[in-house]
Amino acid sequence: SVQWQSVQDQGLDLKDVGQQLLAVMAGSFQKQRVLSNSEYRVFKVIEDYLAAARRGYRVLAQTSLGEILRSTNPSAFRSINSKRVDILVIDRGGWPILAVEFQGDAHYQGTAAARDAIKKEALRKAGVRYLEVFAADSDEQIRSRVREQLG
């Protein structure tokens, strides 16, 4: 946008928090949906199922892997830090136990398969289960697969 271009033209160093504030003040923002309609349907199916199960599970949307995984290897951490899982189930202690990836009709375009493989491997190494849900899955199929994953 024109506002962003004017900030770039000012030569701001966006590693500096004061200059980040200037950039934010010069920019404009609009809220956006956290999940698409299809992703939200899956979220609600899982959320309603887990609430009814009354086992203390909570459901989060669009959670950064850098917030739920850690690594002593800086390169490994940087490789996952900005990636997100669509839906995350945490236990009553706040520990991640199940990551759910929604694969819409256009899944696996471009580098999506490689990005998913990175997420899947990092989650596996951390002991977090991984479940892919597809657009064609019925509500009952989703509930059944979540039930299988959570025991």
PDB file of C-alpha atoms in Angstrom:
ATOM      1  CA  SER A   1       0.000   0.000   0.000  1.00  0.00           C
ATOM      2  CA  VAL A   2       0.964   3.648  -0.273  1.00  0.00           C
ATOM      3  CA  GLN A   3       1.326   4.001   3.517  1.00  0.00           C
ATOM      4  CA  TRP A   4       3.678   1.012   3.700  1.00  0.00           C
ATOM      5  CA  GLN A   5       5.745   2.381   0.808  1.00  0.00           C
ATOM      6  CA  SER A   6       6.138   5.694   2.650  1.00  0.00           C
ATOM      7  CA  VAL A   7       7.406   3.818   5.734  1.00  0.00           C
ATOM      8  CA  GLN A   8       9.852   1.840   3.584  1.00  0.00           C
ATOM      9  CA  ASP A   9      11.027   5.090   2.013  1.00  0.00           C
ATOM     10  CA  GLN A  10      11.836   6.407   5.480  1.00  0.00           C
ATOM     11  CA  GLY A  11      14.429   3.643   5.810  1.00  0.00           C
ATOM     12  CA  LEU A  12      13.124   2.295   9.100  1.00  0.00           C
ATOM     13  CA  ASP A  13      15.117  -0.407  10.880  1.00  0.00           C
ATOM     14  CA  LEU A  14      12.368  -2.858  11.798  1.00  0.00           C
ATOM     15  CA  LYS A  15      14.675  -4.657  14.238  1.00  0.00           C
ATOM     16  CA  ASP A  16      14.213  -1.617  16.487  1.00  0.00           C
ATOM     17  CA  VAL A  17      10.950  -1.669  18.498  1.00  0.00           C
ATOM     18  CA  GLY A  18      10.604   2.109  18.389  1.00  0.00           C
ATOM     19  CA  GLN A  19      10.753   2.026  14.610  1.00  0.00           C
ATOM     20  CA  GLN A  20       8.322  -0.908  14.575  1.00  0.00           C
ATOM     21  CA  LEU A  21       5.921   1.343  16.476  1.00  0.00           C
ATOM     22  CA  LEU A  22       6.359   4.073  13.865  1.00  0.00           C
ATOM     23  CA  ALA A  23       5.588   1.564  11.113  1.00  0.00           C
ATOM     24  CA  VAL A  24       2.466   0.360  12.946  1.00  0.00           C
ATOM     25  CA  MET A  25       1.321   3.925  13.552  1.00  0.00           C
ATOM     26  CA  ALA A  26       1.728   4.690   9.832  1.00  0.00           C
ATOM     27  CA  GLY A  27      -0.052   1.516   8.740  1.00  0.00           C
ATOM     28  CA  SER A  28      -3.688   0.551   8.731  1.00  0.00           C
ATOM     29  CA  PHE A  29      -5.117  -2.719  10.027  1.00  0.00           C
ATOM     30  CA  GLN A  30      -8.301  -4.702   9.554  1.00  0.00           C
ATOM     31  CA  LYS A  31      -9.332  -7.772  11.472  1.00  0.00           C
ATOM     32  CA  GLN A  32      -9.469 -11.027   9.573  1.00  0.00           C
ATOM     33  CA  ARG A  33     -10.934 -14.430  10.260  1.00  0.00           C
ATOM     34  CA  VAL A  34      -8.752 -16.850  12.172  1.00  0.00           C
ATOM     35  CA  LEU A  35     -10.254 -19.854  10.365  1.00  0.00           C
ATOM     36  CA  SER A  36     -12.027 -20.303   7.046  1.00  0.00           C
ATOM     37  CA  ASN A  37     -15.653 -21.485   7.125  1.00  0.00           C
ATOM     38  CA  SER A  38     -14.537 -25.080   6.499  1.00  0.00           C
ATOM     39  CA  GLU A  39     -11.810 -24.938   9.144  1.00  0.00           C
ATOM     40  CA  TYR A  40     -14.269 -23.413  11.622  1.00  0.00           C
ATOM     41  CA  ARG A  41     -16.736 -26.259  11.009  1.00  0.00           C
ATOM     42  CA  VAL A  42     -14.005 -28.756  11.953  1.00  0.00           C
ATOM     43  CA  PHE A  43     -13.025 -26.611  14.958  1.00  0.00           C
ATOM     44  CA  LYS A  44     -16.634 -26.594  16.236  1.00  0.00           C
ATOM     45  CA  VAL A  45     -17.060 -30.360  15.733  1.00  0.00           C
ATOM     46  CA  ILE A  46     -13.899 -31.013  17.767  1.00  0.00           C
ATOM     47  CA  GLU A  47     -14.705 -28.375  20.383  1.00  0.00           C
ATOM     48  CA  ASP A  48     -18.265 -29.618  20.922  1.00  0.00           C
ATOM     49  CA  TYR A  49     -17.140 -33.255  21.062  1.00  0.00           C
ATOM     50  CA  LEU A  50     -14.415 -32.540  23.624  1.00  0.00           C
ATOM     51  CA  ALA A  51     -16.686 -30.350  25.745  1.00  0.00           C
ATOM     52  CA  ALA A  52     -19.240 -33.177  25.870  1.00  0.00           C
ATOM     53  CA  ALA A  53     -16.497 -35.675  26.814  1.00  0.00           C
ATOM     54  CA  ARG A  54     -15.779 -33.542  29.929  1.00  0.00           C
ATOM     55  CA  ARG A  55     -12.131 -34.591  30.184  1.00  0.00           C
ATOM     56  CA  GLY A  56     -10.757 -31.070  30.519  1.00  0.00           C
ATOM     57  CA  TYR A  57      -9.482 -30.714  26.964  1.00  0.00           C
ATOM     58  CA  ARG A  58      -9.445 -27.260  25.352  1.00  0.00           C
ATOM     59  CA  VAL A  59      -9.274 -26.374  21.665  1.00  0.00           C
ATOM     60  CA  LEU A  60      -7.180 -23.551  20.195  1.00  0.00           C
ATOM     61  CA  ALA A  61      -7.063 -22.194  16.647  1.00  0.00           C
ATOM     62  CA  GLN A  62      -4.065 -21.208  14.519  1.00  0.00           C
ATOM     63  CA  THR A  63      -1.400 -21.882  17.129  1.00  0.00           C
ATOM     64  CA  SER A  64       2.257 -21.178  16.382  1.00  0.00           C
ATOM     65  CA  LEU A  65       4.569 -24.185  16.696  1.00  0.00           C
ATOM     66  CA  GLY A  66       7.140 -21.852  18.241  1.00  0.00           C
ATOM     67  CA  GLU A  67       4.756 -21.379  21.170  1.00  0.00           C
ATOM     68  CA  ILE A  68       4.184 -25.084  21.810  1.00  0.00           C
ATOM     69  CA  LEU A  69       7.515 -26.697  20.864  1.00  0.00           C
ATOM     70  CA  ARG A  70      11.066 -25.933  21.895  1.00  0.00           C
ATOM     71  CA  SER A  71      14.410 -27.196  20.677  1.00  0.00           C
ATOM     72  CA  THR A  72      17.987 -26.805  21.838  1.00  0.00           C
ATOM     73  CA  ASN A  73      18.937 -26.679  18.141  1.00  0.00           C
ATOM     74  CA  PRO A  74      18.489 -23.061  16.937  1.00  0.00           C
ATOM     75  CA  SER A  75      18.191 -24.057  13.253  1.00  0.00           C
ATOM     76  CA  ALA A  76      15.543 -26.668  14.044  1.00  0.00           C
ATOM     77  CA  PHE A  77      13.592 -24.136  16.121  1.00  0.00           C
ATOM     78  CA  ARG A  78      13.788 -21.452  13.410  1.00  0.00           C
ATOM     79  CA  SER A  79      12.488 -24.029  10.925  1.00  0.00           C
ATOM     80  CA  ILE A  80       9.227 -24.453  12.864  1.00  0.00           C
ATOM     81  CA  ASN A  81       8.876 -21.165  14.762  1.00  0.00           C
ATOM     82  CA  SER A  82       6.628 -19.345  12.276  1.00  0.00           C
ATOM     83  CA  LYS A  83       4.596 -22.393  11.230  1.00  0.00           C
ATOM     84  CA  ARG A  84       1.116 -22.913  12.663  1.00  0.00           C
ATOM     85  CA  VAL A  85      -1.282 -25.762  13.250  1.00  0.00           C
ATOM     86  CA  ASP A  86      -4.909 -25.125  12.326  1.00  0.00           C
ATOM     87  CA  ILE A  87      -6.373 -26.639  15.489  1.00  0.00           C
ATOM     88  CA  LEU A  88      -4.599 -27.634  18.697  1.00  0.00           C
ATOM     89  CA  VAL A  89      -6.045 -29.723  21.521  1.00  0.00           C
ATOM     90  CA  ILE A  90      -4.466 -29.143  24.927  1.00  0.00           C
ATOM     91  CA  ASP A  91      -5.008 -31.127  28.108  1.00  0.00           C
ATOM     92  CA  ARG A  92      -6.236 -29.751  31.437  1.00  0.00           C
ATOM     93  CA  GLY A  93      -2.645 -28.817  32.316  1.00  0.00           C
ATOM     94  CA  GLY A  94      -2.221 -26.759  29.133  1.00  0.00           C
ATOM     95  CA  TRP A  95       0.038 -29.303  27.389  1.00  0.00           C
ATOM     96  CA  PRO A  96      -0.418 -29.827  23.648  1.00  0.00           C
ATOM     97  CA  ILE A  97      -1.637 -33.345  22.889  1.00  0.00           C
ATOM     98  CA  LEU A  98      -3.171 -33.271  19.410  1.00  0.00           C
ATOM     99  CA  ALA A  99      -2.489 -31.079  16.391  1.00  0.00           C
ATOM    100  CA  VAL A 100      -5.184 -31.108  13.710  1.00  0.00           C
ATOM    101  CA  GLU A 101      -4.446 -29.941  10.181  1.00  0.00           C
ATOM    102  CA  PHE A 102      -7.367 -29.185   7.905  1.00  0.00           C
ATOM    103  CA  GLN A 103      -6.685 -30.194   4.317  1.00  0.00           C
ATOM    104  CA  GLY A 104      -9.119 -28.281   2.136  1.00  0.00           C
ATOM    105  CA  ASP A 105      -9.901 -28.965  -1.494  1.00  0.00           C
ATOM    106  CA  ALA A 106      -6.710 -27.169  -2.587  1.00  0.00           C
ATOM    107  CA  HIS A 107      -4.357 -28.899  -0.142  1.00  0.00           C
ATOM    108  CA  TYR A 108      -0.840 -29.820  -1.192  1.00  0.00           C
ATOM    109  CA  GLN A 109      -0.376 -26.975  -3.638  1.00  0.00           C
ATOM    110  CA  GLY A 110       3.144 -25.603  -3.965  1.00  0.00           C
ATOM    111  CA  THR A 111       5.282 -26.430  -0.924  1.00  0.00           C
ATOM    112  CA  ALA A 112       2.337 -27.331   1.342  1.00  0.00           C
ATOM    113  CA  ALA A 113       3.280 -31.030   1.509  1.00  0.00           C
ATOM    114  CA  ALA A 114       6.834 -30.191   2.571  1.00  0.00           C
ATOM    115  CA  ARG A 115       5.610 -27.675   5.176  1.00  0.00           C
ATOM    116  CA  ASP A 116       3.205 -30.266   6.579  1.00  0.00           C
ATOM    117  CA  ALA A 117       6.012 -32.853   6.717  1.00  0.00           C
ATOM    118  CA  ILE A 118       8.122 -30.423   8.781  1.00  0.00           C
ATOM    119  CA  LYS A 119       5.239 -29.815  11.195  1.00  0.00           C
ATOM    120  CA  LYS A 120       4.427 -33.518  11.445  1.00  0.00           C
ATOM    121  CA  GLU A 121       8.040 -34.503  12.217  1.00  0.00           C
ATOM    122  CA  ALA A 122       8.559 -31.777  14.832  1.00  0.00           C
ATOM    123  CA  LEU A 123       5.265 -32.657  16.549  1.00  0.00           C
ATOM    124  CA  ARG A 124       6.093 -36.384  16.457  1.00  0.00           C
ATOM    125  CA  LYS A 125       9.483 -35.751  18.077  1.00  0.00           C
ATOM    126  CA  ALA A 126       7.783 -33.713  20.813  1.00  0.00           C
ATOM    127  CA  GLY A 127       5.179 -36.403  21.490  1.00  0.00           C
ATOM    128  CA  VAL A 128       2.223 -34.442  20.096  1.00  0.00           C
ATOM    129  CA  ARG A 129      -0.196 -36.499  18.022  1.00  0.00           C
ATOM    130  CA  TYR A 130      -1.036 -35.299  14.490  1.00  0.00           C
ATOM    131  CA  LEU A 131      -4.311 -35.681  12.631  1.00  0.00           C
ATOM    132  CA  GLU A 132      -5.207 -34.609   9.111  1.00  0.00           C
ATOM    133  CA  VAL A 133      -8.855 -33.805   8.485  1.00  0.00           C
ATOM    134  CA  PHE A 134     -10.170 -33.443   4.959  1.00  0.00           C
ATOM    135  CA  ALA A 135     -12.947 -31.287   3.531  1.00  0.00           C
ATOM    136  CA  ALA A 136     -14.981 -34.373   2.617  1.00  0.00           C
ATOM    137  CA  ASP A 137     -14.862 -35.812   6.172  1.00  0.00           C
ATOM    138  CA  SER A 138     -18.244 -35.936   7.887  1.00  0.00           C
ATOM    139  CA  ASP A 139     -18.726 -34.627  11.419  1.00  0.00           C
ATOM    140  CA  GLU A 140     -18.944 -38.213  12.688  1.00  0.00           C
ATOM    141  CA  GLN A 141     -15.716 -39.175  10.885  1.00  0.00           C
ATOM    142  CA  ILE A 142     -13.965 -36.223  12.531  1.00  0.00           C
ATOM    143  CA  ARG A 143     -15.304 -37.127  15.987  1.00  0.00           C
ATOM    144  CA  SER A 144     -14.304 -40.769  15.504  1.00  0.00           C
ATOM    145  CA  ARG A 145     -10.764 -39.898  14.409  1.00  0.00           C
ATOM    146  CA  VAL A 146     -10.311 -37.469  17.325  1.00  0.00           C
ATOM    147  CA  ARG A 147     -11.622 -40.162  19.702  1.00  0.00           C
ATOM    148  CA  GLU A 148      -9.050 -42.631  18.262  1.00  0.00           C
ATOM    149  CA  GLN A 149      -6.214 -40.150  18.742  1.00  0.00           C
ATOM    150  CA  LEU A 150      -7.141 -39.246  22.313  1.00  0.00           C
ATOM    151  CA  GLY A 151      -7.932 -42.784  23.475  1.00  0.00           C
TER     152      GLY A 151
END
